[in-house]
Short mmCIF file of C-alpha atoms in Angstrom, two decimals:
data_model
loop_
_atom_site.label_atom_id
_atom_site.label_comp_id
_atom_site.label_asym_id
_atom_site.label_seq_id
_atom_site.Cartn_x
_atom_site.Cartn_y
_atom_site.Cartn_z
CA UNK A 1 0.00 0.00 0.00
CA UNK A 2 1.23 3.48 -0.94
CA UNK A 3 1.27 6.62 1.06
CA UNK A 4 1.64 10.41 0.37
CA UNK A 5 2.31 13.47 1.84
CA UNK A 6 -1.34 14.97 3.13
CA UNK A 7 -1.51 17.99 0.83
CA UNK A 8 -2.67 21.36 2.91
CA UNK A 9 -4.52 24.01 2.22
CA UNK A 10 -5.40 26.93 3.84
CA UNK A 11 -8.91 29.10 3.35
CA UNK A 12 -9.43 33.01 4.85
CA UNK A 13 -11.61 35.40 3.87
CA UNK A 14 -8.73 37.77 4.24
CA UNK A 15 -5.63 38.29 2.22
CA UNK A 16 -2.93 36.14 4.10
CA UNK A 17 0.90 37.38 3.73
CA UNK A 18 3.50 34.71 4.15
CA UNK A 19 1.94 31.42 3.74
CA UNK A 20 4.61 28.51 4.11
CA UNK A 21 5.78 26.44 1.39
CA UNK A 22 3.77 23.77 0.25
CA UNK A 23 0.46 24.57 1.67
CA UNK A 24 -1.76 26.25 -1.05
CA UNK A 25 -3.88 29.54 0.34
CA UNK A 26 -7.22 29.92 -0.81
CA UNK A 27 -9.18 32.93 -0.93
CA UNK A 28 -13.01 33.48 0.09
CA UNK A 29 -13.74 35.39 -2.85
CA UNK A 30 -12.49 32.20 -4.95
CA UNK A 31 -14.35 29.51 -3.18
CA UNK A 32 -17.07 29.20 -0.48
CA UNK A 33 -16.46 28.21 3.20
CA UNK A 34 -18.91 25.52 2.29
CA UNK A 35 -17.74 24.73 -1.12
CA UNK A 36 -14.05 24.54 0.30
CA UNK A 37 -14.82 22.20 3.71
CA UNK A 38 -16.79 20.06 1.08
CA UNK A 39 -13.48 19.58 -1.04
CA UNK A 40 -11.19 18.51 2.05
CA UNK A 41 -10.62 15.27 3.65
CA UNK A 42 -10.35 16.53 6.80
CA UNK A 43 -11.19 19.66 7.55
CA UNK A 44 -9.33 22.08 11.01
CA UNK A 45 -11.78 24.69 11.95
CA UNK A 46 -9.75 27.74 13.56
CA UNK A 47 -12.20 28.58 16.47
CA UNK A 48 -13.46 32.04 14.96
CA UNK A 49 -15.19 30.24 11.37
CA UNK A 50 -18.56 28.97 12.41
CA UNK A 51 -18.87 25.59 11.02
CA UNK A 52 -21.33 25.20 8.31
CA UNK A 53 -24.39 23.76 8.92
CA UNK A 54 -23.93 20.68 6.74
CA UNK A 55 -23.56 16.98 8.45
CA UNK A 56 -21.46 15.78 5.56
CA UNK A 57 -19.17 18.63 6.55
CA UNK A 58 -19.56 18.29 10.65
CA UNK A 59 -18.66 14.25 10.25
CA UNK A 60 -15.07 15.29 8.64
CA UNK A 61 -14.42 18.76 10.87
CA UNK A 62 -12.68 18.68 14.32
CA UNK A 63 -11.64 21.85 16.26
CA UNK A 64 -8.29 22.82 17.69
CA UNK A 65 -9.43 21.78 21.90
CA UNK A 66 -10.02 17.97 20.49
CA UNK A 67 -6.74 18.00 18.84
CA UNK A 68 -4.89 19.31 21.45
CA UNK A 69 -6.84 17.05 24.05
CA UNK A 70 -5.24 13.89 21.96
CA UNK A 71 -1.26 15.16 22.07
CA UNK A 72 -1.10 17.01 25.17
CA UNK A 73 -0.53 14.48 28.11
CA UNK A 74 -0.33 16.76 31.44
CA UNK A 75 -3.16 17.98 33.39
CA UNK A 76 -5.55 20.76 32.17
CA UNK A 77 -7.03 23.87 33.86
CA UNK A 78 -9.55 25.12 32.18
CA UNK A 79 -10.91 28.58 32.82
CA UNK A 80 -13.77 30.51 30.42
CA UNK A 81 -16.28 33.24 31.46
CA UNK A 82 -17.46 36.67 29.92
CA UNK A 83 -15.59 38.61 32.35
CA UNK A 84 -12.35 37.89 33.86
CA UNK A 85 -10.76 34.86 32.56
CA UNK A 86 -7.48 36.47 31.51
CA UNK A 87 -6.70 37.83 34.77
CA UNK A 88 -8.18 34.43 36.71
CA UNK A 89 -5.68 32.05 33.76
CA UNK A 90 -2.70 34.40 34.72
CA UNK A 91 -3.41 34.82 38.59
CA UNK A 92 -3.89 30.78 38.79
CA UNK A 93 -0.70 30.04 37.29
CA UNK A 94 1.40 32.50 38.86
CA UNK A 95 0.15 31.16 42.30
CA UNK A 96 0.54 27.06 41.55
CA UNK A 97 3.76 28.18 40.67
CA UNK A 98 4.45 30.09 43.44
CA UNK A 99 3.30 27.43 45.57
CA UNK A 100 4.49 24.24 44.42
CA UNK A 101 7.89 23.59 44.20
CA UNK A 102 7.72 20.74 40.63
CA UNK A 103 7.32 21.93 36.78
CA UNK A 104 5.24 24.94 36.79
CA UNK A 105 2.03 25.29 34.72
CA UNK A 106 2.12 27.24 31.60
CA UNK A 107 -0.67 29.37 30.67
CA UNK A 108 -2.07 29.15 27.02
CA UNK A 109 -5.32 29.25 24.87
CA UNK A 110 -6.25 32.95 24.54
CA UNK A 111 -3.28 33.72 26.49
CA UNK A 112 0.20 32.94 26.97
CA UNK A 113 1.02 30.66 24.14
CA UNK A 114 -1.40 29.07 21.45
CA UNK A 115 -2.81 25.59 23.24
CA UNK A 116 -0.72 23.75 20.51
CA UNK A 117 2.33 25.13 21.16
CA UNK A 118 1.99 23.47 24.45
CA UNK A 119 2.47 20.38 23.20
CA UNK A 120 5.81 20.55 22.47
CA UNK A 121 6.77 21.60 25.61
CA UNK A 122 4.94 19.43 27.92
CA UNK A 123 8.54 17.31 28.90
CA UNK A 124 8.76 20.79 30.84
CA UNK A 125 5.78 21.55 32.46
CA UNK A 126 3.56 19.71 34.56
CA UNK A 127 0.09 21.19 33.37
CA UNK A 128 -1.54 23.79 31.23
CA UNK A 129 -3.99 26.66 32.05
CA UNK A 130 -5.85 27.11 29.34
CA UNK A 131 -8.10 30.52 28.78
CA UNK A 132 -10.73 29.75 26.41
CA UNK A 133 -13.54 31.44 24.73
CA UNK A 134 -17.09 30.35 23.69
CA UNK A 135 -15.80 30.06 20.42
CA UNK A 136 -12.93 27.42 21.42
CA UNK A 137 -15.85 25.19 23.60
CA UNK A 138 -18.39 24.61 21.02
CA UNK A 139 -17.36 22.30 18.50
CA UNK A 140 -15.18 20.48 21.86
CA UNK A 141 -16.39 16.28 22.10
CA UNK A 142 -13.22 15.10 23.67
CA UNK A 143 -12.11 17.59 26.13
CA UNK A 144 -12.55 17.23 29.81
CA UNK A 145 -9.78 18.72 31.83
CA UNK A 146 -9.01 17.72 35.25
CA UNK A 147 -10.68 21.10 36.77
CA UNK A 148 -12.91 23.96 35.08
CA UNK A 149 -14.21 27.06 35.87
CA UNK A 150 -17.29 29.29 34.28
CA UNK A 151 -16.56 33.03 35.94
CA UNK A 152 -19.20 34.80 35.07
CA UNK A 153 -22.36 35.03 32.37
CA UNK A 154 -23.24 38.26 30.35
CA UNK A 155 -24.81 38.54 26.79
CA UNK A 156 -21.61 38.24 24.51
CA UNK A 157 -20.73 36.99 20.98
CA UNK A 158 -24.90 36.68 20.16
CA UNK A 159 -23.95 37.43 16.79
CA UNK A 160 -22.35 34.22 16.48
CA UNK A 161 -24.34 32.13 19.08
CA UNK A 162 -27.52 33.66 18.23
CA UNK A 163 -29.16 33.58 21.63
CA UNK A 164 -27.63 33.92 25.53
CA UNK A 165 -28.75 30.05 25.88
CA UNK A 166 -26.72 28.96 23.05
CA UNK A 167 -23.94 31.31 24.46
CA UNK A 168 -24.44 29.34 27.53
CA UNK A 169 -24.31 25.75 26.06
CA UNK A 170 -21.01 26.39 24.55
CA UNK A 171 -19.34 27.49 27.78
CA UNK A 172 -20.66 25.01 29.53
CA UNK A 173 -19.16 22.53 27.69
CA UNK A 174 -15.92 23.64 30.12
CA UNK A 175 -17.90 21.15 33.23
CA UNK A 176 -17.56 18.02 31.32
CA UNK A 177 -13.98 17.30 33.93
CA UNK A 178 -12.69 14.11 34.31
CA UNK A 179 -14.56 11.92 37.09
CA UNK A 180 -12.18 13.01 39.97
CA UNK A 181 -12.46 17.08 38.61
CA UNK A 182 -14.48 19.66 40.34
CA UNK A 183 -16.02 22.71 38.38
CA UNK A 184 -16.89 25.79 39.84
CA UNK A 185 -19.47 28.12 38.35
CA UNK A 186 -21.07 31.09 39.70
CA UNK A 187 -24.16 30.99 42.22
CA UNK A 188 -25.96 33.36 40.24
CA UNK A 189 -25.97 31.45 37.18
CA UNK A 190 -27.34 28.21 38.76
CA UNK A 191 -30.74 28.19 37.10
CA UNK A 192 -29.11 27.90 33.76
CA UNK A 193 -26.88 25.43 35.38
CA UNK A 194 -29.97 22.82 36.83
CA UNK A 195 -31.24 23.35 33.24
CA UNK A 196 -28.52 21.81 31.48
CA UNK A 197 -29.29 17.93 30.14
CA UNK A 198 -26.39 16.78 31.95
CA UNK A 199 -26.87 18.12 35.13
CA UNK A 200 -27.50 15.16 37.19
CA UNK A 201 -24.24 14.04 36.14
CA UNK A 202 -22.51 17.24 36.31
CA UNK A 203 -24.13 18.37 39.79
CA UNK A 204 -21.60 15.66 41.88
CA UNK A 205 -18.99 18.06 40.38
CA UNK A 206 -19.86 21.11 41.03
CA UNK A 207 -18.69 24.24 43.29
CA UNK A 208 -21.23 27.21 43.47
CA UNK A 209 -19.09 30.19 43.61
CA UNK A 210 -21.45 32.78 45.76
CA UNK A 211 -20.88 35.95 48.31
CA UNK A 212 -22.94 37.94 50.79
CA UNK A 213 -25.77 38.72 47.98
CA UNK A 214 -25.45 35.65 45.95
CA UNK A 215 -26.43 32.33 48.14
CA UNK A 216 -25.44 28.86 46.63
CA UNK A 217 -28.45 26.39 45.78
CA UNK A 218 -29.77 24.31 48.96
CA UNK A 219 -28.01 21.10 49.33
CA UNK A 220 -25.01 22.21 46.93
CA UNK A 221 -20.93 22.53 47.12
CA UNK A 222 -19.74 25.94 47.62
CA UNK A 223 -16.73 28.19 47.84
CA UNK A 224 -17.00 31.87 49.11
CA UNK A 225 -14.35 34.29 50.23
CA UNK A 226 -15.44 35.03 53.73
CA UNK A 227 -14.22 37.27 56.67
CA UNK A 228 -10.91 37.00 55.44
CA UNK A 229 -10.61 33.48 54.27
CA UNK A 230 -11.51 31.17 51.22
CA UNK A 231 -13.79 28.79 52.43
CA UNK A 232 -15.45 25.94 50.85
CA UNK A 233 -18.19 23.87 51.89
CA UNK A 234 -18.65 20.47 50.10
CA UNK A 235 -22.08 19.00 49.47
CA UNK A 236 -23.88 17.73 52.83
CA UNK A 237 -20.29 18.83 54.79
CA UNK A 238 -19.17 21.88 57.15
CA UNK A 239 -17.49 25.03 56.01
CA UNK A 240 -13.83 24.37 56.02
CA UNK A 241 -11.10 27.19 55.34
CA UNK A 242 -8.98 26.68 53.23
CA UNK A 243 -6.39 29.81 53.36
CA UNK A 244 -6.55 33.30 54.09
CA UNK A 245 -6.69 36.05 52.35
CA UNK A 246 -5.46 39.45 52.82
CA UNK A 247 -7.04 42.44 50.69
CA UNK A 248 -6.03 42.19 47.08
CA UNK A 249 -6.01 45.55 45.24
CA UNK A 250 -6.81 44.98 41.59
CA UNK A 251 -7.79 41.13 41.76
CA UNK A 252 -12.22 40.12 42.33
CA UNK A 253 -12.27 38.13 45.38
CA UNK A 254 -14.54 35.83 42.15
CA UNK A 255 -11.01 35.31 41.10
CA UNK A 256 -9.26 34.57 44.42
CA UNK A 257 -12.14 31.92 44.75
CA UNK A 258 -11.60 30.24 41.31
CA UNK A 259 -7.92 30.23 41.58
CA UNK A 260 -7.45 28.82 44.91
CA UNK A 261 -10.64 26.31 44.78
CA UNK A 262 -8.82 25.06 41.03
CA UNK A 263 -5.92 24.39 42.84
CA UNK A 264 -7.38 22.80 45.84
CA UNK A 265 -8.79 20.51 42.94
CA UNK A 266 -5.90 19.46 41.48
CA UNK A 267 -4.54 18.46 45.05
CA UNK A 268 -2.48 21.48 45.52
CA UNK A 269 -1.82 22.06 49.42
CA UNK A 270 -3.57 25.20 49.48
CA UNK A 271 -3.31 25.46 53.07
CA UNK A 272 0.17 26.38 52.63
CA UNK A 273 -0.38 29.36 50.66
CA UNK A 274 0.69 33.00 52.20
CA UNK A 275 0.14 36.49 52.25
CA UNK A 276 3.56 36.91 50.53
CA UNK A 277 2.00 34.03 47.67
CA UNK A 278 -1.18 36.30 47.01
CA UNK A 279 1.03 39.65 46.47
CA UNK A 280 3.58 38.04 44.18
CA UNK A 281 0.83 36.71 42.40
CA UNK A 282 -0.96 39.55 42.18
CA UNK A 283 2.23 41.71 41.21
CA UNK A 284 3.22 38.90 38.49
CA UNK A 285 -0.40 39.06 36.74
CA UNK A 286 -0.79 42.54 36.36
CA UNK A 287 2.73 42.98 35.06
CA UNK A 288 1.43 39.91 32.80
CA UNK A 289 -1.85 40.87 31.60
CA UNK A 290 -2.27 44.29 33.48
CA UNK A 291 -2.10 46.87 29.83
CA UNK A 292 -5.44 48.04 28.17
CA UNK A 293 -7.36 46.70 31.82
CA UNK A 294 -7.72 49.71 33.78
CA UNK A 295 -4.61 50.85 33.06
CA UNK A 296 -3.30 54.57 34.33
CA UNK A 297 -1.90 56.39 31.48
CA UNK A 298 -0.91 59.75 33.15
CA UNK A 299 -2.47 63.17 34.56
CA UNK A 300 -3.12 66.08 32.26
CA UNK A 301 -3.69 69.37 33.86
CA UNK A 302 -5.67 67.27 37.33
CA UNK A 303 -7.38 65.30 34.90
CA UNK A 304 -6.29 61.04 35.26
CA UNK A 305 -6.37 59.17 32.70
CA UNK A 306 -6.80 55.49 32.22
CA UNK A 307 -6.97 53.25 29.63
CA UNK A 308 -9.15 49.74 29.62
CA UNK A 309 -9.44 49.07 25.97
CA UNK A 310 -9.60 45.14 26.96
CA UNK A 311 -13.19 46.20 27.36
CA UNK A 312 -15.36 44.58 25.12
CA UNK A 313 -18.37 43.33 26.89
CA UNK A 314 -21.07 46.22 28.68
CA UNK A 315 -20.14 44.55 32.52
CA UNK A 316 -16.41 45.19 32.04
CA UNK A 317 -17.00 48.76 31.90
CA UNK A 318 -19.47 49.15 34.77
CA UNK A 319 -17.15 47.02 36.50
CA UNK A 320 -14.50 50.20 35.77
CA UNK A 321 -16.63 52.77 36.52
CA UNK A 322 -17.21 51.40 40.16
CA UNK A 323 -13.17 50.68 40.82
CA UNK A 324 -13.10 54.73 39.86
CA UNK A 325 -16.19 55.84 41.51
CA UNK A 326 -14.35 57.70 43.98
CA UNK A 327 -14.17 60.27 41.22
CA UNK A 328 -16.08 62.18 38.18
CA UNK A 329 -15.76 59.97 35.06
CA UNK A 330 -16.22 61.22 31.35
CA UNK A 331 -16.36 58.12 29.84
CA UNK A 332 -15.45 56.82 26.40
CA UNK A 333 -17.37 54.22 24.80
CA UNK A 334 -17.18 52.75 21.54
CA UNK A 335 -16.60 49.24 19.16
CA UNK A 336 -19.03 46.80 18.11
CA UNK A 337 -21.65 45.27 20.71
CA UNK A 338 -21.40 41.38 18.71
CA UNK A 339 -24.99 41.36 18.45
CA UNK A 340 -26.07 42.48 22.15
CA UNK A 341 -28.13 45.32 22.04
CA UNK A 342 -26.48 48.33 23.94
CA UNK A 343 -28.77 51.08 23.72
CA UNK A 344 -30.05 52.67 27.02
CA UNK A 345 -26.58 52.10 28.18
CA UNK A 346 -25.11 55.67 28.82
CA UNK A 347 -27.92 56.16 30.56
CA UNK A 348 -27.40 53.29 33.01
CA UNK A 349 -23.73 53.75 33.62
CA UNK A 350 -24.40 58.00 34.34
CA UNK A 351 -27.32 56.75 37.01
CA UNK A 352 -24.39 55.25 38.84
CA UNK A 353 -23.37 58.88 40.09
CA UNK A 354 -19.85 58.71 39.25
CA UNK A 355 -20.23 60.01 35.01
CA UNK A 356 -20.11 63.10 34.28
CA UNK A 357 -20.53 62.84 30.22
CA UNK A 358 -20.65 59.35 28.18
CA UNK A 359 -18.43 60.21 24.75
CA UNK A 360 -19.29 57.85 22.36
CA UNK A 361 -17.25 56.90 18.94
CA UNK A 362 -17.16 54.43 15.75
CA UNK A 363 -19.59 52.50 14.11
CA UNK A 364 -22.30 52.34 16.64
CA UNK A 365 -21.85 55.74 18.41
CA UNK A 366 -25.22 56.14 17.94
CA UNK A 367 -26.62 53.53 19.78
CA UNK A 368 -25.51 55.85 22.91
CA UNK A 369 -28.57 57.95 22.68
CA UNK A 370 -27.54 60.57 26.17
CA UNK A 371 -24.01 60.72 24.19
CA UNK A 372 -21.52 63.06 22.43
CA UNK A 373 -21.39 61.62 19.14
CA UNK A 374 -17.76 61.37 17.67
CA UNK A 375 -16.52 59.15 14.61
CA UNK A 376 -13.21 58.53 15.52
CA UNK A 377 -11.39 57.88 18.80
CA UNK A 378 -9.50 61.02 18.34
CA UNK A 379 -12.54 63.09 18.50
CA UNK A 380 -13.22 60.98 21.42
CA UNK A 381 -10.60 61.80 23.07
CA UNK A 382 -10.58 65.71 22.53
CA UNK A 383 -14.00 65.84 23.07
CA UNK A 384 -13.76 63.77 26.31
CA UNK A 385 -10.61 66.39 27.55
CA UNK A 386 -12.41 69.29 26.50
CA UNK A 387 -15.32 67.65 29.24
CA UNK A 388 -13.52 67.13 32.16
CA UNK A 389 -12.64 69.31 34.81
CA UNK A 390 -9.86 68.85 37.03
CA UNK A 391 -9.74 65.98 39.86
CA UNK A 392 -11.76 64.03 37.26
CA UNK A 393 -11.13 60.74 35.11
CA UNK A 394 -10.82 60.51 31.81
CA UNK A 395 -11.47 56.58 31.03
CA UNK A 396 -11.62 54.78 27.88
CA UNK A 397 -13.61 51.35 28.40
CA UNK A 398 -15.46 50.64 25.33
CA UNK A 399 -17.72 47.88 25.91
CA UNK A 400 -17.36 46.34 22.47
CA UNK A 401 -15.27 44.70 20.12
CA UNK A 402 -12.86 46.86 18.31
CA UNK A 403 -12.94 45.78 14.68
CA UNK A 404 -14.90 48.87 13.30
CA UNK A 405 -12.14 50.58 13.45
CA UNK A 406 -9.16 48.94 14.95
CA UNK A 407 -7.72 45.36 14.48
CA UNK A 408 -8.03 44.51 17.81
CA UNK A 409 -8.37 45.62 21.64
CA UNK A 410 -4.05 46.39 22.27
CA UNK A 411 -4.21 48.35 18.58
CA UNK A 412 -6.69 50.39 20.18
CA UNK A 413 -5.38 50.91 23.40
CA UNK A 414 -1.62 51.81 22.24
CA UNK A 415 -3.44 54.67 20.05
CA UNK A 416 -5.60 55.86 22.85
CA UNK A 417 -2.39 55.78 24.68
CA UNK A 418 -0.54 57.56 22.07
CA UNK A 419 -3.21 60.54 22.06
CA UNK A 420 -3.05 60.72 25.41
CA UNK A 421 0.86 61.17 25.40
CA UNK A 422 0.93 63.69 23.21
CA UNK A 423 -1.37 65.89 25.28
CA UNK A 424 0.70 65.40 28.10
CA UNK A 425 3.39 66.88 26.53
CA UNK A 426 1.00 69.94 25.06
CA UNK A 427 -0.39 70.74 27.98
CA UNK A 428 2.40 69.92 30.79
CA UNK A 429 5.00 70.80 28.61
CA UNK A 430 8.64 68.56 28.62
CA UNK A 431 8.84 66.32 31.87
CA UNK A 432 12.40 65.95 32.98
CA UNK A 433 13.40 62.13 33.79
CA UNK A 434 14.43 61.07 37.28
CA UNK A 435 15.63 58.43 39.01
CA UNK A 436 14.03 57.13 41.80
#
């Protein structure tokens, strides 16, 4: 029997520079997505192409989580949510690593290093945390890691998902662990939990992540950060504490609890963890993943200015607006809203008390009806200077995607942050350099 070399071929509906020798690009204005999958063997989806609703096309697709799930050997984290999971990926690797004294655990997925560049490198690590979006979890069959955690659940990506169920359905597919794993979701979200199919499997498995407003449901496993401590209660047990705590600037005690209970179910002595642990962690994730997330970009004229382009979703920016509500916010809003409907919002975020003007910019500016309208994010950002008064906060936090007028979140957040430099030296004039 003879063999050949698989031939490869790559499709994009974008113009693709640099395409490696022998693998033959294809263009979207030359063939369909359906027409091209049809052609193929086997077909790779990358995780932002929708697969096409065709079963003779589904039997012959798998997604990059199955094939990564097949070579890579070493226990998984896996951490998803609509708010948060970068920080929580970063945060729970920096602290295994911090506290155990074997391989460390490399972060990848949507941060770190692509999940299949792992593979390579597993001789040297003893685990991956993986970040993963909704878009990575729904064409999954094969992956259950040895822990998972759901953060949080906010209308996101309905333009691909179509509804906040199906949203829901494809992160959910992070539960299916491994039959020692635990998987902690939030308390709020458990009535979408008890309605999945497989939730009398599932429900052995799972850790209700709750706090003083948010109470788990009766006869569940919980984890809370309480009164100083991270304590978890397992189903039918007593509370037991499992570390303390001290006050984290800049970290959600939601992310304290999913880090600590995803190491407690790996087997991690987390009993052993420190204050000095929490603030290297802490100080290692923001120097990590810390630009574009409520980032301070410098004062002009009594006027602070910070920059949290990473926000793409509308509960990342109120989230913002209450760290800052100590002061008067103009506020700069902007991107794409990925099919959730975001009108209504300036109004909602200036009934918090702490805006003083919503400035709103790019494709659907308009959907800010209590707004300053501006095209661009350079009108944004002279209009939103020309707005605030001294002591205030200028923020950029856009609440959407940036692709109307940016290629992603960092290319908008080095220009806002480019802007914002050169006012500093308009208005404060040359800044001499020190050392400290």
């Amino acid at each position: 029997m003879q063999t050949s070399e698989p031939k490869l071929f790559v499709w994009d509906e974008r113009v693709v520079d640099g395409v490696e020798p022998g693998i033959t690009f294809v263009h979207g204005s030359e063939q369909s997505l359906k027409d091209f999958c049809n052609s193929m063997d086997v077909v790779l989806l990358s995780p932002g192409v929708p697969v096409p609703d065709d079963p003779g096309i589904n039997a012959k697709t798998f997604c990059e989580l199955d094939l990564f799930t097949q070579l890579f050997k070493k226990k998984v984290i896996a951490i998803t949510g609509s708010l948060g999971k970068t920080t929580t990926t970063a945060f729970t690797a920096h602290l295994f690593n911090l506290l155990s004294d074997g391989l460390p655990i490399a972060s990848g997925g949507n941060i770190g290093l692509p999940m299949l560049d792992l593979v390579p490198e597993q001789d040297k690590i003893s685990g991956a945390g993986l970040e993963l979006s909704s878009f990575q979890l729904e064409s999954a069959s094969n992956f259950h890691p040895a822990a998972s955690a759901l953060l949080t659940l906010s209308p996101n990506h309905l333009e691909r998902h179509g509804s906040m169920e199906e949203y829901f359905l494809a992160k959910s597919r992070v539960l299916d662990v491994v039959s020692t794993g635990r998987s902690f979701v939030p308390a709020e979200a458990a009535h979408m939990v008890e309605g999945l199919k497989n939730y009398e499997n599932l429900q052995w498995q799972l850790v209700f992540m709750c706090d003083d407003n948010v109470r788990p449901p009766e006869n569940s496993s919980w984890i809370a950060v309480r009164n100083g401590s991270v304590t978890l209660c397992e189903r039918g047990g007593q509370p037991v504490r499992l570390c303390g705590v001290p006050e984290i600037s800049g970290i959600f005690p939601r992310t304290v609890c999913a880090a600590v209970g995803l190491l407690w179910a790996i087997g991690e002595d987390v009993g052993k963890l420190t204050l000095e642990h929490f603030r290297s962690a802490v100080c290692a994730t923001i120097e990590e993943v810390g630009e574009h997330r409520i980032e301070f970009v410098g004062t002009v004229r009594g006027v602070k200015i910070y920059n949290d382009s990473k926000s793409t979703v509308v509960e990342a920016t109120t989230a913002a607006l209450r760290r800052l509500s100590g002061r008067k916010v103009v506020l700069l809003v902007g991107g794409l809203g990925k099919g959730v409907d975001r009108s209504g919002k300036d109004a909602f975020w200036k009934s918090l008390g702490c805006v003083r003007e919503v400035v709103a910019f790019g494709g659907e500016a308009h959907v800010f009806s209590e707004s300053v309208q501006c095209a661009t994010l350079e009108e944004a950002v002279e209009s939103g200077f020309s707005l605030a008064f001294p002591g205030d906060v200028l923020l950029l936090s856009p609440s959407g995607a940036s692709f109307d007028l940016f290629s992603n979140y960092k290319e908008r957040g080095k220009r806002f942050k480019e802007l914002v430099t050169k006012k500093l030296g308009e208005r404060n004039g040359p800044r001499q350099c020190r050392k400290t």
